[in-house]
Amino acid sequence: MSITSSIPVLQGRGATTLSSEQDGLVLERPGEKLTIPTRAIARVHAEARSLTVELRALAGATPSVHRIEDVSPAAAAAFADAVNALLPQRVEDVEGVALVDVRTFTTTWLQKFRRRLGRALLGCLGGVLALAVATAIAGEGPTPVGGAMFIVPLGVMAVIGIGLGVVCVVPWFHETHRRRHGVTVVAVQTDEPGTYQYTDSTGTRVFAHPSTEPSVQASYDPRDPSDVLVLQDRSARFFEITLGPCFLLAGLGGLAVVIGLAVMMILGKPLP
């Protein structure tokens, strides 16, 4: 028997909501949506201002639970009674956590890294431009304006080199750390191309990845299972590991030259 929409919607702490749909429950948190089918639910418990959804588990296994806090006691009691009355009788052992669909909308570490790097590089480019302007205005002697025009392209190339080096080196270090400390799973492609799924302690998570392979090796952070990283073949990282430090050192060296030239021209010292 299906759960009907006449069951009240629970509003909990931190913008968390728990509602019913035709074939189960929907638990929504900021950045995450869990769809819990009826077959996966063992029991719903209401206690004071909290409600716990206990999932079915195989014999001898500890059942997983999902909880919503700071709800109305009356609504929680009505919700639990209504859901429990509509649950089907258990006729087979079911691993409930494997039936839960988890849709994540939060950004992963790699996405956050790229955004921060983009902002940092824009800041560096702005700093190069400001340094060139300061050199042209405050510099002494006949060369400040020409030197400022030289500083801009050299500084831009230095920033690009730093960016390429960081893009190559930092994700490699992050992937190495994730291999050692993360939970590695095989994610299989869903019916939707470019979409893969894997199962963690809360359910089946879905993520997008530009690949046509039927399965990929992925690793997620045990503290945040939504932060998943598709692992690359170590040989595919060869050029990144080799060229990344070269780009980074060249970029840092170029930036040092730019700063040195600007200081010398501002102080009016002769260029070498």
PDB file of C-alpha atoms in Angstrom:
ATOM      1  CA  MET A   1       0.000   0.000   0.000  1.00  0.00           C
ATOM      2  CA  SER A   2       1.373   3.431  -0.862  1.00  0.00           C
ATOM      3  CA  ILE A   3       1.854   6.385   1.444  1.00  0.00           C
ATOM      4  CA  THR A   4      -0.590   9.161   0.580  1.00  0.00           C
ATOM      5  CA  SER A   5      -0.143  12.915   0.571  1.00  0.00           C
ATOM      6  CA  SER A   6      -2.686  13.362   3.411  1.00  0.00           C
ATOM      7  CA  ILE A   7       0.169  12.818   5.890  1.00  0.00           C
ATOM      8  CA  PRO A   8       1.389  16.152   7.351  1.00  0.00           C
ATOM      9  CA  VAL A   9       4.617  17.764   6.205  1.00  0.00           C
ATOM     10  CA  LEU A  10       7.180  18.060   9.000  1.00  0.00           C
ATOM     11  CA  GLN A  11       9.290  21.211   9.246  1.00  0.00           C
ATOM     12  CA  GLY A  12      12.489  20.656  11.229  1.00  0.00           C
ATOM     13  CA  ARG A  13      15.740  22.251  12.268  1.00  0.00           C
ATOM     14  CA  GLY A  14      18.006  23.812   9.630  1.00  0.00           C
ATOM     15  CA  ALA A  15      15.363  24.063   6.875  1.00  0.00           C
ATOM     16  CA  THR A  16      14.866  20.276   6.934  1.00  0.00           C
ATOM     17  CA  THR A  17      11.513  18.918   5.782  1.00  0.00           C
ATOM     18  CA  LEU A  18      10.001  15.445   5.705  1.00  0.00           C
ATOM     19  CA  SER A  19       6.987  14.773   3.524  1.00  0.00           C
ATOM     20  CA  SER A  20       5.181  11.879   1.898  1.00  0.00           C
ATOM     21  CA  GLU A  21       4.788  10.990  -1.740  1.00  0.00           C
ATOM     22  CA  GLN A  22       2.960   8.234  -3.599  1.00  0.00           C
ATOM     23  CA  ASP A  23       5.558   5.529  -2.955  1.00  0.00           C
ATOM     24  CA  GLY A  24       7.464   6.678   0.093  1.00  0.00           C
ATOM     25  CA  LEU A  25       8.954   9.624   1.984  1.00  0.00           C
ATOM     26  CA  VAL A  26      11.043  12.597   0.884  1.00  0.00           C
ATOM     27  CA  LEU A  27      13.587  14.062   3.310  1.00  0.00           C
ATOM     28  CA  GLU A  28      15.003  17.375   2.139  1.00  0.00           C
ATOM     29  CA  ARG A  29      18.009  19.107   3.687  1.00  0.00           C
ATOM     30  CA  PRO A  30      19.942  22.117   2.383  1.00  0.00           C
ATOM     31  CA  GLY A  31      21.809  20.786  -0.659  1.00  0.00           C
ATOM     32  CA  GLU A  32      20.398  17.270  -0.424  1.00  0.00           C
ATOM     33  CA  LYS A  33      17.198  15.348  -1.183  1.00  0.00           C
ATOM     34  CA  LEU A  34      16.565  11.760  -0.032  1.00  0.00           C
ATOM     35  CA  THR A  35      13.762   9.680  -1.516  1.00  0.00           C
ATOM     36  CA  ILE A  36      12.946   6.770   0.782  1.00  0.00           C
ATOM     37  CA  PRO A  37      10.654   4.172  -0.832  1.00  0.00           C
ATOM     38  CA  THR A  38       8.050   2.399   1.254  1.00  0.00           C
ATOM     39  CA  ARG A  39       9.834  -0.955   0.869  1.00  0.00           C
ATOM     40  CA  ALA A  40      12.920   0.486   2.555  1.00  0.00           C
ATOM     41  CA  ILE A  41      11.127   1.628   5.730  1.00  0.00           C
ATOM     42  CA  ALA A  42      10.975  -0.666   8.755  1.00  0.00           C
ATOM     43  CA  ARG A  43       9.354   1.700  11.246  1.00  0.00           C
ATOM     44  CA  VAL A  44       8.873   5.368  12.048  1.00  0.00           C
ATOM     45  CA  HIS A  45       9.384   6.511  15.646  1.00  0.00           C
ATOM     46  CA  ALA A  46       8.157   9.814  17.102  1.00  0.00           C
ATOM     47  CA  GLU A  47       9.694  11.018  20.349  1.00  0.00           C
ATOM     48  CA  ALA A  48       8.967  14.483  21.717  1.00  0.00           C
ATOM     49  CA  ARG A  49      10.195  16.967  19.068  1.00  0.00           C
ATOM     50  CA  SER A  50      12.045  14.472  16.840  1.00  0.00           C
ATOM     51  CA  LEU A  51      11.059  11.776  14.379  1.00  0.00           C
ATOM     52  CA  THR A  52      13.211   8.857  13.251  1.00  0.00           C
ATOM     53  CA  VAL A  53      12.777   6.831  10.072  1.00  0.00           C
ATOM     54  CA  GLU A  54      14.319   3.384  10.597  1.00  0.00           C
ATOM     55  CA  LEU A  55      15.271   1.503   7.451  1.00  0.00           C
ATOM     56  CA  ARG A  56      14.982  -2.215   6.917  1.00  0.00           C
ATOM     57  CA  ALA A  57      18.172  -4.226   7.354  1.00  0.00           C
ATOM     58  CA  LEU A  58      19.278  -7.766   6.724  1.00  0.00           C
ATOM     59  CA  ALA A  59      19.216 -10.177   9.641  1.00  0.00           C
ATOM     60  CA  GLY A  60      21.981  -9.370  12.098  1.00  0.00           C
ATOM     61  CA  ALA A  61      22.782  -5.986  10.555  1.00  0.00           C
ATOM     62  CA  THR A  62      22.344  -2.661  12.308  1.00  0.00           C
ATOM     63  CA  PRO A  63      19.558  -0.685  10.636  1.00  0.00           C
ATOM     64  CA  SER A  64      20.294   2.790   9.299  1.00  0.00           C
ATOM     65  CA  VAL A  65      18.140   5.691  10.415  1.00  0.00           C
ATOM     66  CA  HIS A  66      17.266   9.182   9.237  1.00  0.00           C
ATOM     67  CA  ARG A  67      16.169  11.761  11.789  1.00  0.00           C
ATOM     68  CA  ILE A  68      14.487  15.153  11.717  1.00  0.00           C
ATOM     69  CA  GLU A  69      14.691  17.382  14.814  1.00  0.00           C
ATOM     70  CA  ASP A  70      12.682  20.277  16.260  1.00  0.00           C
ATOM     71  CA  VAL A  71       9.350  19.314  14.741  1.00  0.00           C
ATOM     72  CA  SER A  72       5.899  19.759  16.176  1.00  0.00           C
ATOM     73  CA  PRO A  73       5.250  16.907  18.659  1.00  0.00           C
ATOM     74  CA  ALA A  74       1.635  16.563  17.542  1.00  0.00           C
ATOM     75  CA  ALA A  75       2.579  16.545  13.849  1.00  0.00           C
ATOM     76  CA  ALA A  76       5.390  14.034  14.489  1.00  0.00           C
ATOM     77  CA  ALA A  77       3.034  11.660  16.319  1.00  0.00           C
ATOM     78  CA  ALA A  78       0.404  11.941  13.575  1.00  0.00           C
ATOM     79  CA  PHE A  79       3.061  11.427  10.903  1.00  0.00           C
ATOM     80  CA  ALA A  80       4.469   8.296  12.588  1.00  0.00           C
ATOM     81  CA  ASP A  81       1.047   6.744  13.177  1.00  0.00           C
ATOM     82  CA  ALA A  82      -0.082   7.365   9.610  1.00  0.00           C
ATOM     83  CA  VAL A  83       3.110   6.043   7.988  1.00  0.00           C
ATOM     84  CA  ASN A  84       3.320   2.940  10.209  1.00  0.00           C
ATOM     85  CA  ALA A  85      -0.295   2.102   9.439  1.00  0.00           C
ATOM     86  CA  LEU A  86       0.423   2.169   5.714  1.00  0.00           C
ATOM     87  CA  LEU A  87       3.681   0.200   5.686  1.00  0.00           C
ATOM     88  CA  PRO A  88       3.502  -3.216   4.026  1.00  0.00           C
ATOM     89  CA  GLN A  89       4.087  -6.347   6.022  1.00  0.00           C
ATOM     90  CA  ARG A  90       7.654  -7.554   5.864  1.00  0.00           C
ATOM     91  CA  VAL A  91       7.809 -10.530   3.551  1.00  0.00           C
ATOM     92  CA  GLU A  92      11.529 -10.579   2.691  1.00  0.00           C
ATOM     93  CA  ASP A  93      14.861  -9.353   3.942  1.00  0.00           C
ATOM     94  CA  VAL A  94      15.617  -6.012   2.331  1.00  0.00           C
ATOM     95  CA  GLU A  95      18.692  -3.808   2.605  1.00  0.00           C
ATOM     96  CA  GLY A  96      16.797  -0.545   2.973  1.00  0.00           C
ATOM     97  CA  VAL A  97      19.786   1.745   2.598  1.00  0.00           C
ATOM     98  CA  ALA A  98      20.401   0.421  -0.926  1.00  0.00           C
ATOM     99  CA  LEU A  99      16.891   1.518  -1.962  1.00  0.00           C
ATOM    100  CA  VAL A 100      17.244   5.114  -0.804  1.00  0.00           C
ATOM    101  CA  ASP A 101      17.969   7.594  -3.600  1.00  0.00           C
ATOM    102  CA  VAL A 102      20.144  10.543  -2.543  1.00  0.00           C
ATOM    103  CA  ARG A 103      20.350  13.604  -4.781  1.00  0.00           C
ATOM    104  CA  THR A 104      23.097  16.019  -3.789  1.00  0.00           C
ATOM    105  CA  PHE A 105      23.180  19.675  -4.802  1.00  0.00           C
ATOM    106  CA  THR A 106      26.201  20.797  -2.771  1.00  0.00           C
ATOM    107  CA  THR A 107      29.508  21.615  -4.411  1.00  0.00           C
ATOM    108  CA  THR A 108      32.367  19.143  -4.168  1.00  0.00           C
ATOM    109  CA  TRP A 109      35.906  19.947  -3.047  1.00  0.00           C
ATOM    110  CA  LEU A 110      37.085  20.079  -6.662  1.00  0.00           C
ATOM    111  CA  GLN A 111      34.370  22.552  -7.634  1.00  0.00           C
ATOM    112  CA  LYS A 112      35.177  24.761  -4.645  1.00  0.00           C
ATOM    113  CA  PHE A 113      38.889  24.583  -5.481  1.00  0.00           C
ATOM    114  CA  ARG A 114      38.327  25.706  -9.064  1.00  0.00           C
ATOM    115  CA  ARG A 115      36.178  28.625  -7.968  1.00  0.00           C
ATOM    116  CA  ARG A 116      38.712  29.762  -5.374  1.00  0.00           C
ATOM    117  CA  LEU A 117      41.549  29.401  -7.844  1.00  0.00           C
ATOM    118  CA  GLY A 118      39.673  31.439 -10.427  1.00  0.00           C
ATOM    119  CA  ARG A 119      39.104  34.249  -7.908  1.00  0.00           C
ATOM    120  CA  ALA A 120      42.745  34.102  -6.782  1.00  0.00           C
ATOM    121  CA  LEU A 121      44.047  34.326 -10.355  1.00  0.00           C
ATOM    122  CA  LEU A 122      41.774  37.273 -11.116  1.00  0.00           C
ATOM    123  CA  GLY A 123      43.129  38.939  -7.995  1.00  0.00           C
ATOM    124  CA  CYS A 124      46.690  38.290  -9.156  1.00  0.00           C
ATOM    125  CA  LEU A 125      45.947  39.775 -12.578  1.00  0.00           C
ATOM    126  CA  GLY A 126      44.470  42.829 -10.895  1.00  0.00           C
ATOM    127  CA  GLY A 127      47.598  43.076  -8.760  1.00  0.00           C
ATOM    128  CA  VAL A 128      49.821  42.950 -11.855  1.00  0.00           C
ATOM    129  CA  LEU A 129      47.804  45.707 -13.502  1.00  0.00           C
ATOM    130  CA  ALA A 130      47.946  47.834 -10.348  1.00  0.00           C
ATOM    131  CA  LEU A 131      51.700  47.285 -10.108  1.00  0.00           C
ATOM    132  CA  ALA A 132      52.151  48.394 -13.725  1.00  0.00           C
ATOM    133  CA  VAL A 133      50.105  51.549 -13.130  1.00  0.00           C
ATOM    134  CA  ALA A 134      52.033  52.332  -9.948  1.00  0.00           C
ATOM    135  CA  THR A 135      55.311  51.856 -11.817  1.00  0.00           C
ATOM    136  CA  ALA A 136      54.277  54.205 -14.606  1.00  0.00           C
ATOM    137  CA  ILE A 137      53.146  56.892 -12.156  1.00  0.00           C
ATOM    138  CA  ALA A 138      55.744  56.664  -9.389  1.00  0.00           C
ATOM    139  CA  GLY A 139      58.746  55.494 -11.378  1.00  0.00           C
ATOM    140  CA  GLU A 140      61.751  57.752 -11.886  1.00  0.00           C
ATOM    141  CA  GLY A 141      63.793  58.195 -15.019  1.00  0.00           C
ATOM    142  CA  PRO A 142      62.877  57.719 -18.688  1.00  0.00           C
ATOM    143  CA  THR A 143      61.888  54.032 -18.524  1.00  0.00           C
ATOM    144  CA  PRO A 144      58.854  53.717 -16.173  1.00  0.00           C
ATOM    145  CA  VAL A 145      56.161  53.893 -18.879  1.00  0.00           C
ATOM    146  CA  GLY A 146      57.958  51.461 -21.159  1.00  0.00           C
ATOM    147  CA  GLY A 147      58.739  49.242 -18.190  1.00  0.00           C
ATOM    148  CA  ALA A 148      55.097  49.244 -17.136  1.00  0.00           C
ATOM    149  CA  MET A 149      54.096  48.104 -20.624  1.00  0.00           C
ATOM    150  CA  PHE A 150      56.627  45.298 -20.286  1.00  0.00           C
ATOM    151  CA  ILE A 151      55.402  44.340 -16.806  1.00  0.00           C
ATOM    152  CA  VAL A 152      51.821  43.651 -17.944  1.00  0.00           C
ATOM    153  CA  PRO A 153      52.432  40.834 -20.478  1.00  0.00           C
ATOM    154  CA  LEU A 154      55.202  39.310 -18.370  1.00  0.00           C
ATOM    155  CA  GLY A 155      52.977  39.396 -15.299  1.00  0.00           C
ATOM    156  CA  VAL A 156      50.044  37.880 -17.186  1.00  0.00           C
ATOM    157  CA  MET A 157      52.233  35.015 -18.418  1.00  0.00           C
ATOM    158  CA  ALA A 158      53.536  34.483 -14.878  1.00  0.00           C
ATOM    159  CA  VAL A 159      49.993  34.308 -13.481  1.00  0.00           C
ATOM    160  CA  ILE A 160      48.959  31.872 -16.217  1.00  0.00           C
ATOM    161  CA  GLY A 161      51.971  29.701 -15.390  1.00  0.00           C
ATOM    162  CA  ILE A 162      51.079  29.706 -11.702  1.00  0.00           C
ATOM    163  CA  GLY A 163      47.475  28.820 -12.532  1.00  0.00           C
ATOM    164  CA  LEU A 164      48.489  25.918 -14.776  1.00  0.00           C
ATOM    165  CA  GLY A 165      50.905  24.642 -12.140  1.00  0.00           C
ATOM    166  CA  VAL A 166      48.326  24.785  -9.351  1.00  0.00           C
ATOM    167  CA  VAL A 167      45.671  23.112 -11.529  1.00  0.00           C
ATOM    168  CA  CYS A 168      48.075  20.235 -12.179  1.00  0.00           C
ATOM    169  CA  VAL A 169      49.669  19.828  -8.745  1.00  0.00           C
ATOM    170  CA  VAL A 170      46.934  20.488  -6.173  1.00  0.00           C
ATOM    171  CA  PRO A 171      44.265  18.062  -7.566  1.00  0.00           C
ATOM    172  CA  TRP A 172      46.960  15.384  -7.809  1.00  0.00           C
ATOM    173  CA  PHE A 173      47.821  15.831  -4.113  1.00  0.00           C
ATOM    174  CA  HIS A 174      44.117  15.835  -3.274  1.00  0.00           C
ATOM    175  CA  GLU A 175      43.506  12.629  -5.223  1.00  0.00           C
ATOM    176  CA  THR A 176      46.483  10.967  -3.526  1.00  0.00           C
ATOM    177  CA  HIS A 177      45.085  11.922  -0.113  1.00  0.00           C
ATOM    178  CA  ARG A 178      41.607  10.713  -1.100  1.00  0.00           C
ATOM    179  CA  ARG A 179      42.986   7.334  -2.228  1.00  0.00           C
ATOM    180  CA  ARG A 180      44.538   6.853   1.219  1.00  0.00           C
ATOM    181  CA  HIS A 181      41.803   8.233   3.454  1.00  0.00           C
ATOM    182  CA  GLY A 182      38.595   8.104   1.405  1.00  0.00           C
ATOM    183  CA  VAL A 183      36.149   5.290   0.726  1.00  0.00           C
ATOM    184  CA  THR A 184      36.686   3.905  -2.770  1.00  0.00           C
ATOM    185  CA  VAL A 185      33.709   2.404  -4.607  1.00  0.00           C
ATOM    186  CA  VAL A 186      32.741   1.417  -8.130  1.00  0.00           C
ATOM    187  CA  ALA A 187      30.142   3.825  -9.509  1.00  0.00           C
ATOM    188  CA  VAL A 188      27.986   2.440 -12.299  1.00  0.00           C
ATOM    189  CA  GLN A 189      26.353   4.367 -15.088  1.00  0.00           C
ATOM    190  CA  THR A 190      22.618   4.951 -14.794  1.00  0.00           C
ATOM    191  CA  ASP A 191      20.105   4.969 -17.621  1.00  0.00           C
ATOM    192  CA  GLU A 192      20.959   8.648 -18.155  1.00  0.00           C
ATOM    193  CA  PRO A 193      24.266   9.075 -20.076  1.00  0.00           C
ATOM    194  CA  GLY A 194      26.996  10.838 -18.106  1.00  0.00           C
ATOM    195  CA  THR A 195      25.338  10.039 -14.778  1.00  0.00           C
ATOM    196  CA  TYR A 196      26.718   7.533 -12.274  1.00  0.00           C
ATOM    197  CA  GLN A 197      25.562   6.176  -8.947  1.00  0.00           C
ATOM    198  CA  TYR A 198      27.167   4.606  -5.886  1.00  0.00           C
ATOM    199  CA  THR A 199      25.936   3.452  -2.484  1.00  0.00           C
ATOM    200  CA  ASP A 200      27.164   4.778   0.849  1.00  0.00           C
ATOM    201  CA  SER A 201      25.847   4.504   4.401  1.00  0.00           C
ATOM    202  CA  THR A 202      22.862   6.758   3.646  1.00  0.00           C
ATOM    203  CA  GLY A 203      21.686   5.429   0.306  1.00  0.00           C
ATOM    204  CA  THR A 204      22.358   5.491  -3.403  1.00  0.00           C
ATOM    205  CA  ARG A 205      23.954   8.748  -4.536  1.00  0.00           C
ATOM    206  CA  VAL A 206      23.916  10.051  -8.087  1.00  0.00           C
ATOM    207  CA  PHE A 207      26.496  12.348  -9.668  1.00  0.00           C
ATOM    208  CA  ALA A 208      27.401  13.608 -13.136  1.00  0.00           C
ATOM    209  CA  HIS A 209      30.674  12.731 -14.835  1.00  0.00           C
ATOM    210  CA  PRO A 210      31.624  13.247 -18.514  1.00  0.00           C
ATOM    211  CA  SER A 211      32.399   9.639 -19.430  1.00  0.00           C
ATOM    212  CA  THR A 212      30.968   6.870 -21.569  1.00  0.00           C
ATOM    213  CA  GLU A 213      32.412   4.018 -19.503  1.00  0.00           C
ATOM    214  CA  PRO A 214      29.845   1.667 -17.922  1.00  0.00           C
ATOM    215  CA  SER A 215      31.558   2.120 -14.544  1.00  0.00           C
ATOM    216  CA  VAL A 216      34.186   4.360 -12.959  1.00  0.00           C
ATOM    217  CA  GLN A 217      36.226   4.129  -9.782  1.00  0.00           C
ATOM    218  CA  ALA A 218      35.276   6.865  -7.347  1.00  0.00           C
ATOM    219  CA  SER A 219      36.220   7.795  -3.809  1.00  0.00           C
ATOM    220  CA  TYR A 220      34.150   9.824  -1.358  1.00  0.00           C
ATOM    221  CA  ASP A 221      34.972  11.564   1.891  1.00  0.00           C
ATOM    222  CA  PRO A 222      33.626   9.456   4.812  1.00  0.00           C
ATOM    223  CA  ARG A 223      32.816  12.708   6.658  1.00  0.00           C
ATOM    224  CA  ASP A 224      30.849  13.982   3.657  1.00  0.00           C
ATOM    225  CA  PRO A 225      29.719  11.187   1.301  1.00  0.00           C
ATOM    226  CA  SER A 226      28.405  13.757  -1.181  1.00  0.00           C
ATOM    227  CA  ASP A 227      31.984  14.907  -1.875  1.00  0.00           C
ATOM    228  CA  VAL A 228      32.862  12.300  -4.503  1.00  0.00           C
ATOM    229  CA  LEU A 229      35.956  12.268  -6.685  1.00  0.00           C
ATOM    230  CA  VAL A 230      36.351  10.114  -9.799  1.00  0.00           C
ATOM    231  CA  LEU A 231      39.826   8.592  -9.630  1.00  0.00           C
ATOM    232  CA  GLN A 232      42.034   8.721 -12.690  1.00  0.00           C
ATOM    233  CA  ASP A 233      44.465   6.113 -13.879  1.00  0.00           C
ATOM    234  CA  ARG A 234      47.845   6.954 -12.360  1.00  0.00           C
ATOM    235  CA  SER A 235      49.458   6.898 -15.796  1.00  0.00           C
ATOM    236  CA  ALA A 236      47.026   9.592 -16.944  1.00  0.00           C
ATOM    237  CA  ARG A 237      48.550  11.932 -14.371  1.00  0.00           C
ATOM    238  CA  PHE A 238      52.090  11.597 -15.790  1.00  0.00           C
ATOM    239  CA  PHE A 239      52.117  14.865 -17.733  1.00  0.00           C
ATOM    240  CA  GLU A 240      50.394  16.754 -14.927  1.00  0.00           C
ATOM    241  CA  ILE A 241      52.892  15.537 -12.354  1.00  0.00           C
ATOM    242  CA  THR A 242      55.810  16.297 -14.671  1.00  0.00           C
ATOM    243  CA  LEU A 243      54.728  19.625 -16.147  1.00  0.00           C
ATOM    244  CA  GLY A 244      52.802  20.989 -13.172  1.00  0.00           C
ATOM    245  CA  PRO A 245      55.838  21.803 -10.992  1.00  0.00           C
ATOM    246  CA  CYS A 246      57.612  23.287 -14.038  1.00  0.00           C
ATOM    247  CA  PHE A 247      54.688  25.628 -14.760  1.00  0.00           C
ATOM    248  CA  LEU A 248      54.461  26.566 -11.083  1.00  0.00           C
ATOM    249  CA  LEU A 249      58.177  27.323 -10.695  1.00  0.00           C
ATOM    250  CA  ALA A 250      58.283  29.259 -13.976  1.00  0.00           C
ATOM    251  CA  GLY A 251      55.240  31.292 -12.963  1.00  0.00           C
ATOM    252  CA  LEU A 252      56.613  32.099  -9.522  1.00  0.00           C
ATOM    253  CA  GLY A 253      59.968  33.014 -11.057  1.00  0.00           C
ATOM    254  CA  GLY A 254      58.306  35.277 -13.595  1.00  0.00           C
ATOM    255  CA  LEU A 255      56.280  36.974 -10.880  1.00  0.00           C
ATOM    256  CA  ALA A 256      59.427  37.562  -8.842  1.00  0.00           C
ATOM    257  CA  VAL A 257      61.082  39.158 -11.887  1.00  0.00           C
ATOM    258  CA  VAL A 258      58.052  41.406 -12.422  1.00  0.00           C
ATOM    259  CA  ILE A 259      58.066  42.595  -8.819  1.00  0.00           C
ATOM    260  CA  GLY A 260      61.829  43.132  -8.910  1.00  0.00           C
ATOM    261  CA  LEU A 261      61.650  45.205 -12.097  1.00  0.00           C
ATOM    262  CA  ALA A 262      58.823  47.327 -10.722  1.00  0.00           C
ATOM    263  CA  VAL A 263      60.689  48.041  -7.476  1.00  0.00           C
ATOM    264  CA  MET A 264      63.868  49.007  -9.355  1.00  0.00           C
ATOM    265  CA  MET A 265      62.007  51.384 -11.677  1.00  0.00           C
ATOM    266  CA  ILE A 266      60.050  52.970  -8.833  1.00  0.00           C
ATOM    267  CA  LEU A 267      63.281  53.557  -6.913  1.00  0.00           C
ATOM    268  CA  GLY A 268      64.970  54.861 -10.047  1.00  0.00           C
ATOM    269  CA  LYS A 269      67.720  52.239 -10.041  1.00  0.00           C
ATOM    270  CA  PRO A 270      69.293  51.261 -13.382  1.00  0.00           C
ATOM    271  CA  LEU A 271      68.043  48.043 -14.882  1.00  0.00           C
ATOM    272  CA  PRO A 272      70.566  45.222 -15.340  1.00  0.00           C
TER     273      PRO A 272
END
